[in-house]
Amino acid sequence: MSETRRKLTTIFCADVQDYTRLMGVDEEGTLASLKRCREAMARLIESHGGRVINTWGDGLIADFPSVVEAVRAAVDTQNELAGFNARRPADGRMLFRIGINLGDVIVEGDDIYGDGVNIAARLQTSAAAGGIVISNTVYDQVRNKVAVGFEFLGPLMVKNVDEGVPSYAVKIGDAKDETPSAERSGPAGPQPAPVMAAAKAETIPAPGGHRLYGVLGVIAAVLIGINILSWQGVFWARFPVLALAVVAALAWNRDQILFNRKITSLAILALGLAGINLFTWTGQFWAVWPILGIAAVMGVRWSMRR
């Protein structure tokens, strides 16, 4: 018989939102997409030092020796799968929910069991489609080490656990649904099924973002060239070029995960107002007032996400 022991580890649980509906619409296509997404997830888990323990149905469970690498693997997974889903119709997207918990588990052979696993499974079911939810034990370890935002969801009730488990949503942007508040009660998530063999990893390409910047740059250059060639003493191209720069900044902000996207959008808006003020300068810095208001909103949002 396999030796039974205990260990402290980071548990990573994932499953597909609306998997039953997807199977009902297109079984073969859904299975092919599931295989492709799961292979990409397995590759990213391995690259961050993790180990896939079980796969069952549309679910996957892995563990990591590092809490930070587990969260980084989850963020990388959701970003890479977002590229895959961007090329699919809205009703055919395969959106994973991920839950991560740091806890003491029972190890028997290649399997892990116990409340630590149950908590990770319940966190997963509380995540938005395409989102990540972590426990407070994970949050305490990664809040200053991973370049993402966090939103406190409140206590999550888990079977066989007396007190609610405080949970946090990882804010990586581009969430397809609003992140729901953690459920106050409900059944524990499923125990993992026996281990299945992992298939050979296949890369899912992320969407390209440089093409848009190139197009905007060409348009800006053309406008400046027309302005110069038809010069009448006024540099009118500065306003459309400023607008193109704001569009490019917003496009960059849509895909980046280093900073809070809403706060960064406000900062881009403030810089745009400052640019308009400078381009129409009459001796008065009128943009200071709207910028001050934007700064106040940014400060409130930043303090709330802390």
mmCIF file of C-alpha atoms in Angstrom:
data_model
loop_
_atom_site.group_PDB
_atom_site.id
_atom_site.type_symbol
_atom_site.label_atom_id
_atom_site.label_comp_id
_atom_site.label_asym_id
_atom_site.label_seq_id
_atom_site.Cartn_x
_atom_site.Cartn_y
_atom_site.Cartn_z
ATOM 1 C CA MET A 1 0.000 0.000 0.000
ATOM 2 C CA SER A 2 1.095 3.576 -0.675
ATOM 3 C CA GLU A 3 2.593 5.461 2.252
ATOM 4 C CA THR A 4 0.310 8.137 3.727
ATOM 5 C CA ARG A 5 1.874 11.368 4.946
ATOM 6 C CA ARG A 6 1.085 15.063 5.292
ATOM 7 C CA LYS A 7 2.638 18.158 3.752
ATOM 8 C CA LEU A 8 2.067 21.892 3.382
ATOM 9 C CA THR A 9 1.517 22.766 -0.269
ATOM 10 C CA THR A 10 -0.226 25.179 -2.623
ATOM 11 C CA ILE A 11 -3.273 23.606 -4.271
ATOM 12 C CA PHE A 12 -4.378 24.821 -7.720
ATOM 13 C CA CYS A 13 -7.882 23.791 -8.911
ATOM 14 C CA ALA A 14 -9.428 24.650 -12.283
ATOM 15 C CA ASP A 15 -12.560 23.778 -14.241
ATOM 16 C CA VAL A 16 -14.544 25.089 -17.216
ATOM 17 C CA GLN A 17 -17.509 27.415 -16.862
ATOM 18 C CA ASP A 18 -20.663 26.039 -18.580
ATOM 19 C CA TYR A 19 -18.884 22.854 -19.665
ATOM 20 C CA THR A 20 -22.159 20.888 -19.846
ATOM 21 C CA ARG A 21 -23.694 23.476 -22.177
ATOM 22 C CA LEU A 22 -20.615 23.476 -24.414
ATOM 23 C CA MET A 23 -20.711 19.682 -24.644
ATOM 24 C CA GLY A 24 -24.391 19.806 -25.540
ATOM 25 C CA VAL A 25 -23.707 22.179 -28.424
ATOM 26 C CA ASP A 26 -20.589 20.502 -29.880
ATOM 27 C CA GLU A 27 -19.108 17.443 -28.161
ATOM 28 C CA GLU A 28 -16.140 16.850 -30.473
ATOM 29 C CA GLY A 29 -15.212 20.512 -30.776
ATOM 30 C CA THR A 30 -15.500 21.030 -27.020
ATOM 31 C CA LEU A 31 -13.304 17.997 -26.268
ATOM 32 C CA ALA A 32 -10.682 19.217 -28.762
ATOM 33 C CA SER A 33 -10.688 22.688 -27.183
ATOM 34 C CA LEU A 34 -10.518 21.205 -23.677
ATOM 35 C CA LYS A 35 -7.498 19.108 -24.634
ATOM 36 C CA ARG A 36 -5.746 22.085 -26.175
ATOM 37 C CA CYS A 37 -6.419 24.352 -23.189
ATOM 38 C CA ARG A 38 -5.497 21.667 -20.661
ATOM 39 C CA GLU A 39 -2.190 20.948 -22.416
ATOM 40 C CA ALA A 40 -1.342 24.661 -22.390
ATOM 41 C CA MET A 41 -2.239 24.808 -18.682
ATOM 42 C CA ALA A 42 -0.093 21.756 -17.918
ATOM 43 C CA ARG A 43 2.844 23.334 -19.739
ATOM 44 C CA LEU A 44 2.530 26.586 -17.788
ATOM 45 C CA ILE A 45 2.112 24.744 -14.484
ATOM 46 C CA GLU A 46 5.290 22.766 -15.151
ATOM 47 C CA SER A 47 7.202 25.890 -16.227
ATOM 48 C CA HIS A 48 6.377 27.472 -12.838
ATOM 49 C CA GLY A 49 7.572 24.442 -10.880
ATOM 50 C CA GLY A 50 4.159 22.883 -10.321
ATOM 51 C CA ARG A 51 2.858 19.353 -10.848
ATOM 52 C CA VAL A 52 -0.447 18.259 -12.360
ATOM 53 C CA ILE A 53 -1.915 15.712 -9.962
ATOM 54 C CA ASN A 54 -5.313 14.848 -11.414
ATOM 55 C CA THR A 55 -7.599 15.604 -14.329
ATOM 56 C CA TRP A 56 -11.247 14.581 -14.320
ATOM 57 C CA GLY A 57 -13.969 15.652 -16.723
ATOM 58 C CA ASP A 58 -13.316 19.346 -17.283
ATOM 59 C CA GLY A 59 -11.340 19.704 -14.026
ATOM 60 C CA LEU A 60 -7.660 19.816 -13.154
ATOM 61 C CA ILE A 61 -5.788 19.860 -9.863
ATOM 62 C CA ALA A 62 -2.105 20.663 -9.369
ATOM 63 C CA ASP A 63 0.204 21.556 -6.519
ATOM 64 C CA PHE A 64 3.161 23.906 -6.201
ATOM 65 C CA PRO A 65 5.992 24.173 -3.680
ATOM 66 C CA SER A 66 5.879 27.980 -4.179
ATOM 67 C CA VAL A 67 2.760 30.058 -3.510
ATOM 68 C CA VAL A 68 4.046 32.905 -5.682
ATOM 69 C CA GLU A 69 4.696 30.621 -8.652
ATOM 70 C CA ALA A 70 1.222 29.091 -8.307
ATOM 71 C CA VAL A 71 -0.405 32.525 -8.659
ATOM 72 C CA ARG A 72 1.919 33.457 -11.517
ATOM 73 C CA ALA A 73 1.006 30.219 -13.283
ATOM 74 C CA ALA A 74 -2.704 31.004 -12.850
ATOM 75 C CA VAL A 75 -2.289 34.542 -14.233
ATOM 76 C CA ASP A 76 -0.224 33.289 -17.184
ATOM 77 C CA THR A 77 -2.824 30.586 -17.832
ATOM 78 C CA GLN A 78 -5.755 32.993 -17.925
ATOM 79 C CA ASN A 79 -3.870 35.433 -20.151
ATOM 80 C CA GLU A 80 -2.844 32.726 -22.599
ATOM 81 C CA LEU A 81 -6.310 31.179 -22.725
ATOM 82 C CA ALA A 82 -7.756 34.656 -23.301
ATOM 83 C CA GLY A 83 -5.806 34.693 -26.562
ATOM 84 C CA PHE A 84 -7.311 31.355 -27.542
ATOM 85 C CA ASN A 85 -10.845 32.519 -26.696
ATOM 86 C CA ALA A 86 -10.449 35.853 -28.518
ATOM 87 C CA ARG A 87 -10.606 33.961 -31.808
ATOM 88 C CA ARG A 88 -13.796 32.060 -30.871
ATOM 89 C CA PRO A 89 -17.461 33.140 -30.904
ATOM 90 C CA ALA A 90 -18.757 34.482 -27.599
ATOM 91 C CA ASP A 91 -21.027 31.482 -26.973
ATOM 92 C CA GLY A 92 -18.242 28.984 -27.739
ATOM 93 C CA ARG A 93 -15.473 30.283 -25.505
ATOM 94 C CA MET A 94 -13.856 27.897 -23.040
ATOM 95 C CA LEU A 95 -13.433 29.968 -19.878
ATOM 96 C CA PHE A 96 -11.673 28.389 -16.906
ATOM 97 C CA ARG A 97 -12.208 29.247 -13.244
ATOM 98 C CA ILE A 98 -9.179 28.833 -10.979
ATOM 99 C CA GLY A 99 -8.990 28.547 -7.180
ATOM 100 C CA ILE A 100 -5.747 28.514 -5.187
ATOM 101 C CA ASN A 101 -5.220 27.629 -1.521
ATOM 102 C CA LEU A 102 -2.196 27.108 0.711
ATOM 103 C CA GLY A 103 -2.898 24.357 3.203
ATOM 104 C CA ASP A 104 -1.881 21.154 4.913
ATOM 105 C CA VAL A 105 -2.954 18.068 2.947
ATOM 106 C CA ILE A 106 -2.813 14.284 3.176
ATOM 107 C CA VAL A 107 -0.550 12.709 0.559
ATOM 108 C CA GLU A 108 -1.220 9.145 -0.546
ATOM 109 C CA GLY A 109 0.807 8.033 -3.527
ATOM 110 C CA ASP A 110 0.376 10.732 -6.190
ATOM 111 C CA ASP A 111 -2.931 12.015 -4.775
ATOM 112 C CA ILE A 112 -3.661 14.687 -2.163
ATOM 113 C CA TYR A 113 -6.745 14.920 0.064
ATOM 114 C CA GLY A 114 -8.182 16.935 2.922
ATOM 115 C CA ASP A 115 -9.626 20.330 3.784
ATOM 116 C CA GLY A 116 -6.838 22.128 1.915
ATOM 117 C CA VAL A 117 -8.052 20.529 -1.315
ATOM 118 C CA ASN A 118 -11.730 21.159 -0.512
ATOM 119 C CA ILE A 119 -11.038 24.844 0.092
ATOM 120 C CA ALA A 120 -9.219 25.196 -3.240
ATOM 121 C CA ALA A 121 -12.144 23.501 -5.016
ATOM 122 C CA ARG A 122 -14.677 25.843 -3.385
ATOM 123 C CA LEU A 123 -12.568 28.892 -4.254
ATOM 124 C CA GLN A 124 -12.572 27.694 -7.852
ATOM 125 C CA THR A 125 -16.376 27.477 -7.983
ATOM 126 C CA SER A 126 -16.574 31.035 -6.600
ATOM 127 C CA ALA A 127 -14.340 32.477 -9.337
ATOM 128 C CA ALA A 128 -15.736 34.334 -12.336
ATOM 129 C CA ALA A 129 -15.381 32.736 -15.753
ATOM 130 C CA GLY A 130 -11.810 33.486 -16.781
ATOM 131 C CA GLY A 131 -10.976 34.557 -13.218
ATOM 132 C CA ILE A 132 -8.914 33.497 -10.193
ATOM 133 C CA VAL A 133 -9.891 33.384 -6.513
ATOM 134 C CA ILE A 134 -7.332 32.778 -3.744
ATOM 135 C CA SER A 135 -7.573 32.152 -0.011
ATOM 136 C CA ASN A 136 -6.240 34.522 2.621
ATOM 137 C CA THR A 137 -3.304 32.167 3.257
ATOM 138 C CA VAL A 138 -2.256 32.654 -0.370
ATOM 139 C CA TYR A 139 -2.953 36.403 -0.319
ATOM 140 C CA ASP A 140 -0.709 36.922 2.725
ATOM 141 C CA GLN A 141 2.200 35.377 0.816
ATOM 142 C CA VAL A 142 1.770 37.028 -2.605
ATOM 143 C CA ARG A 143 0.232 40.469 -2.050
ATOM 144 C CA ASN A 144 3.585 42.258 -2.365
ATOM 145 C CA LYS A 145 5.261 39.790 -4.718
ATOM 146 C CA VAL A 146 2.932 39.508 -7.734
ATOM 147 C CA ALA A 147 2.114 42.480 -9.985
ATOM 148 C CA VAL A 148 -1.683 42.118 -9.917
ATOM 149 C CA GLY A 149 -4.514 43.669 -7.934
ATOM 150 C CA PHE A 150 -6.739 41.934 -5.403
ATOM 151 C CA GLU A 151 -10.373 42.388 -4.381
ATOM 152 C CA PHE A 152 -11.574 41.108 -1.011
ATOM 153 C CA LEU A 153 -14.674 38.931 -1.456
ATOM 154 C CA GLY A 154 -15.422 38.104 2.157
ATOM 155 C CA PRO A 155 -15.573 34.755 3.998
ATOM 156 C CA LEU A 156 -16.266 31.591 2.033
ATOM 157 C CA MET A 157 -18.023 28.764 3.875
ATOM 158 C CA VAL A 158 -16.526 25.303 3.292
ATOM 159 C CA LYS A 159 -17.826 21.926 4.433
ATOM 160 C CA ASN A 160 -15.984 20.546 7.498
ATOM 161 C CA VAL A 161 -14.346 23.948 8.128
ATOM 162 C CA ASP A 162 -15.826 25.716 11.156
ATOM 163 C CA GLU A 163 -15.011 29.305 10.187
ATOM 164 C CA GLY A 164 -15.414 31.039 6.831
ATOM 165 C CA VAL A 165 -12.276 31.236 4.690
ATOM 166 C CA PRO A 166 -11.516 34.859 3.666
ATOM 167 C CA SER A 167 -11.091 34.975 -0.111
ATOM 168 C CA TYR A 168 -9.729 37.408 -2.719
ATOM 169 C CA ALA A 169 -10.289 37.781 -6.459
ATOM 170 C CA VAL A 170 -7.106 38.305 -8.462
ATOM 171 C CA LYS A 171 -7.671 41.309 -10.737
ATOM 172 C CA ILE A 172 -6.006 40.520 -14.052
ATOM 173 C CA GLY A 173 -8.341 42.526 -16.289
ATOM 174 C CA ASP A 174 -10.401 41.320 -19.226
ATOM 175 C CA ALA A 175 -12.715 39.302 -16.989
ATOM 176 C CA LYS A 176 -15.667 38.088 -19.008
ATOM 177 C CA ASP A 177 -18.098 38.283 -16.119
ATOM 178 C CA GLU A 178 -18.178 40.384 -12.997
ATOM 179 C CA THR A 179 -16.517 38.598 -10.125
ATOM 180 C CA PRO A 180 -19.216 37.366 -7.768
ATOM 181 C CA SER A 181 -18.996 37.783 -4.030
ATOM 182 C CA ALA A 182 -17.851 34.659 -2.233
ATOM 183 C CA GLU A 183 -20.753 32.399 -1.385
ATOM 184 C CA ARG A 184 -21.594 32.251 2.295
ATOM 185 C CA SER A 185 -22.588 28.601 2.254
ATOM 186 C CA GLY A 186 -22.691 25.579 -0.051
ATOM 187 C CA PRO A 187 -21.276 22.128 -0.614
ATOM 188 C CA ALA A 188 -17.603 21.475 -0.844
ATOM 189 C CA GLY A 189 -16.049 20.972 -4.260
ATOM 190 C CA PRO A 190 -15.494 17.478 -5.675
ATOM 191 C CA GLN A 191 -12.633 15.309 -4.575
ATOM 192 C CA PRO A 192 -10.129 14.676 -7.338
ATOM 193 C CA ALA A 193 -10.467 11.567 -9.513
ATOM 194 C CA PRO A 194 -7.613 9.139 -10.211
ATOM 195 C CA VAL A 195 -4.603 10.476 -12.057
ATOM 196 C CA MET A 196 -4.695 10.475 -15.870
ATOM 197 C CA ALA A 197 -1.709 10.821 -18.173
ATOM 198 C CA ALA A 198 -0.887 14.371 -19.288
ATOM 199 C CA ALA A 199 -0.638 14.870 -23.043
ATOM 200 C CA LYS A 200 2.247 16.555 -24.833
ATOM 201 C CA ALA A 201 2.144 20.342 -24.340
ATOM 202 C CA GLU A 202 0.953 22.540 -27.201
ATOM 203 C CA THR A 203 1.407 26.286 -27.299
ATOM 204 C CA ILE A 204 -1.678 28.471 -27.681
ATOM 205 C CA PRO A 205 -0.510 31.743 -29.217
ATOM 206 C CA ALA A 206 -1.469 34.980 -27.481
ATOM 207 C CA PRO A 207 -3.172 37.692 -29.515
ATOM 208 C CA GLY A 208 -0.855 40.198 -31.201
ATOM 209 C CA GLY A 209 -1.041 43.761 -29.982
ATOM 210 C CA HIS A 210 1.686 45.434 -32.038
ATOM 211 C CA ARG A 211 -0.381 45.675 -35.239
ATOM 212 C CA LEU A 212 -2.719 48.303 -33.796
ATOM 213 C CA TYR A 213 0.215 50.408 -32.573
ATOM 214 C CA GLY A 214 1.776 50.216 -36.020
ATOM 215 C CA VAL A 215 -1.441 51.367 -37.720
ATOM 216 C CA LEU A 216 -1.849 54.259 -35.289
ATOM 217 C CA GLY A 217 1.787 55.248 -35.790
ATOM 218 C CA VAL A 218 1.385 55.297 -39.584
ATOM 219 C CA ILE A 219 -1.784 57.423 -39.322
ATOM 220 C CA ALA A 220 -0.012 59.874 -37.007
ATOM 221 C CA ALA A 221 2.976 60.118 -39.391
ATOM 222 C CA VAL A 222 0.676 60.711 -42.379
ATOM 223 C CA LEU A 223 -1.202 63.469 -40.546
ATOM 224 C CA ILE A 224 2.026 65.180 -39.540
ATOM 225 C CA GLY A 225 3.316 64.891 -43.119
ATOM 226 C CA ILE A 226 0.118 66.453 -44.537
ATOM 227 C CA ASN A 227 0.342 69.253 -41.970
ATOM 228 C CA ILE A 228 3.946 70.016 -42.908
ATOM 229 C CA LEU A 229 3.382 69.820 -46.671
ATOM 230 C CA SER A 230 0.381 72.139 -46.432
ATOM 231 C CA TRP A 231 1.950 74.372 -43.813
ATOM 232 C CA GLN A 232 0.104 77.654 -43.167
ATOM 233 C CA GLY A 233 1.639 78.489 -39.805
ATOM 234 C CA VAL A 234 -0.606 76.206 -37.715
ATOM 235 C CA PHE A 235 0.341 72.737 -36.422
ATOM 236 C CA TRP A 236 -3.226 71.398 -36.460
ATOM 237 C CA ALA A 237 -2.065 67.757 -36.492
ATOM 238 C CA ARG A 238 -1.202 67.920 -32.796
ATOM 239 C CA PHE A 239 -4.818 67.265 -31.760
ATOM 240 C CA PRO A 240 -5.484 64.117 -33.844
ATOM 241 C CA VAL A 241 -2.010 62.838 -32.949
ATOM 242 C CA LEU A 242 -2.823 63.339 -29.247
ATOM 243 C CA ALA A 243 -6.096 61.449 -29.728
ATOM 244 C CA LEU A 244 -4.240 58.589 -31.442
ATOM 245 C CA ALA A 245 -1.742 58.494 -28.556
ATOM 246 C CA VAL A 246 -4.610 58.190 -26.046
ATOM 247 C CA VAL A 247 -6.163 55.375 -28.108
ATOM 248 C CA ALA A 248 -2.812 53.554 -28.198
ATOM 249 C CA ALA A 249 -2.399 53.971 -24.427
ATOM 250 C CA LEU A 250 -5.898 52.621 -23.776
ATOM 251 C CA ALA A 251 -5.217 49.660 -26.069
ATOM 252 C CA TRP A 252 -2.018 48.924 -24.154
ATOM 253 C CA ASN A 253 -3.864 49.221 -20.846
ATOM 254 C CA ARG A 254 -6.500 46.743 -22.026
ATOM 255 C CA ASP A 255 -3.894 43.968 -22.293
ATOM 256 C CA GLN A 256 -1.381 44.807 -19.536
ATOM 257 C CA ILE A 257 -1.430 43.105 -16.119
ATOM 258 C CA LEU A 258 1.276 45.078 -14.315
ATOM 259 C CA PHE A 259 -1.046 47.783 -12.975
ATOM 260 C CA ASN A 260 -4.699 48.127 -12.020
ATOM 261 C CA ARG A 261 -6.470 48.751 -15.321
ATOM 262 C CA LYS A 262 -9.119 51.153 -14.027
ATOM 263 C CA ILE A 263 -6.600 53.305 -12.188
ATOM 264 C CA THR A 264 -4.329 53.327 -15.240
ATOM 265 C CA SER A 265 -7.263 54.387 -17.465
ATOM 266 C CA LEU A 266 -7.838 57.375 -15.197
ATOM 267 C CA ALA A 267 -4.143 58.270 -15.405
ATOM 268 C CA ILE A 268 -4.283 58.138 -19.219
ATOM 269 C CA LEU A 269 -7.348 60.401 -19.185
ATOM 270 C CA ALA A 270 -5.526 62.882 -16.938
ATOM 271 C CA LEU A 271 -2.518 62.967 -19.276
ATOM 272 C CA GLY A 272 -4.852 63.524 -22.241
ATOM 273 C CA LEU A 273 -6.446 66.513 -20.510
ATOM 274 C CA ALA A 274 -3.009 67.906 -19.674
ATOM 275 C CA GLY A 275 -2.019 67.559 -23.344
ATOM 276 C CA ILE A 276 -5.132 69.422 -24.516
ATOM 277 C CA ASN A 277 -4.423 72.179 -22.004
ATOM 278 C CA LEU A 278 -0.837 72.562 -23.226
ATOM 279 C CA PHE A 279 -1.845 72.528 -26.905
ATOM 280 C CA THR A 280 -4.431 75.276 -26.300
ATOM 281 C CA TRP A 281 -2.322 77.217 -23.816
ATOM 282 C CA THR A 282 -3.643 80.707 -23.020
ATOM 283 C CA GLY A 283 -1.686 81.274 -19.841
ATOM 284 C CA GLN A 284 -4.010 79.270 -17.569
ATOM 285 C CA PHE A 285 -3.582 75.636 -16.465
ATOM 286 C CA TRP A 286 -7.320 74.873 -16.308
ATOM 287 C CA ALA A 287 -6.700 71.103 -16.482
ATOM 288 C CA VAL A 288 -5.461 71.133 -12.887
ATOM 289 C CA TRP A 289 -9.031 70.884 -11.554
ATOM 290 C CA PRO A 290 -10.230 67.843 -13.523
ATOM 291 C CA ILE A 291 -6.830 66.223 -12.969
ATOM 292 C CA LEU A 292 -7.179 66.831 -9.235
ATOM 293 C CA GLY A 293 -10.599 65.187 -9.311
ATOM 294 C CA ILE A 294 -9.227 62.221 -11.244
ATOM 295 C CA ALA A 295 -6.344 61.934 -8.770
ATOM 296 C CA ALA A 296 -8.838 61.825 -5.898
ATOM 297 C CA VAL A 297 -10.785 59.008 -7.586
ATOM 298 C CA MET A 298 -7.525 57.133 -8.255
ATOM 299 C CA GLY A 299 -6.534 57.506 -4.609
ATOM 300 C CA VAL A 300 -9.866 56.151 -3.387
ATOM 301 C CA ARG A 301 -9.707 53.149 -5.765
ATOM 302 C CA TRP A 302 -6.108 52.408 -4.796
ATOM 303 C CA SER A 303 -6.865 52.541 -1.053
ATOM 304 C CA MET A 304 -9.901 50.261 -1.477
ATOM 305 C CA ARG A 305 -7.935 47.615 -3.378
ATOM 306 C CA ARG A 306 -5.258 47.554 -0.681
#
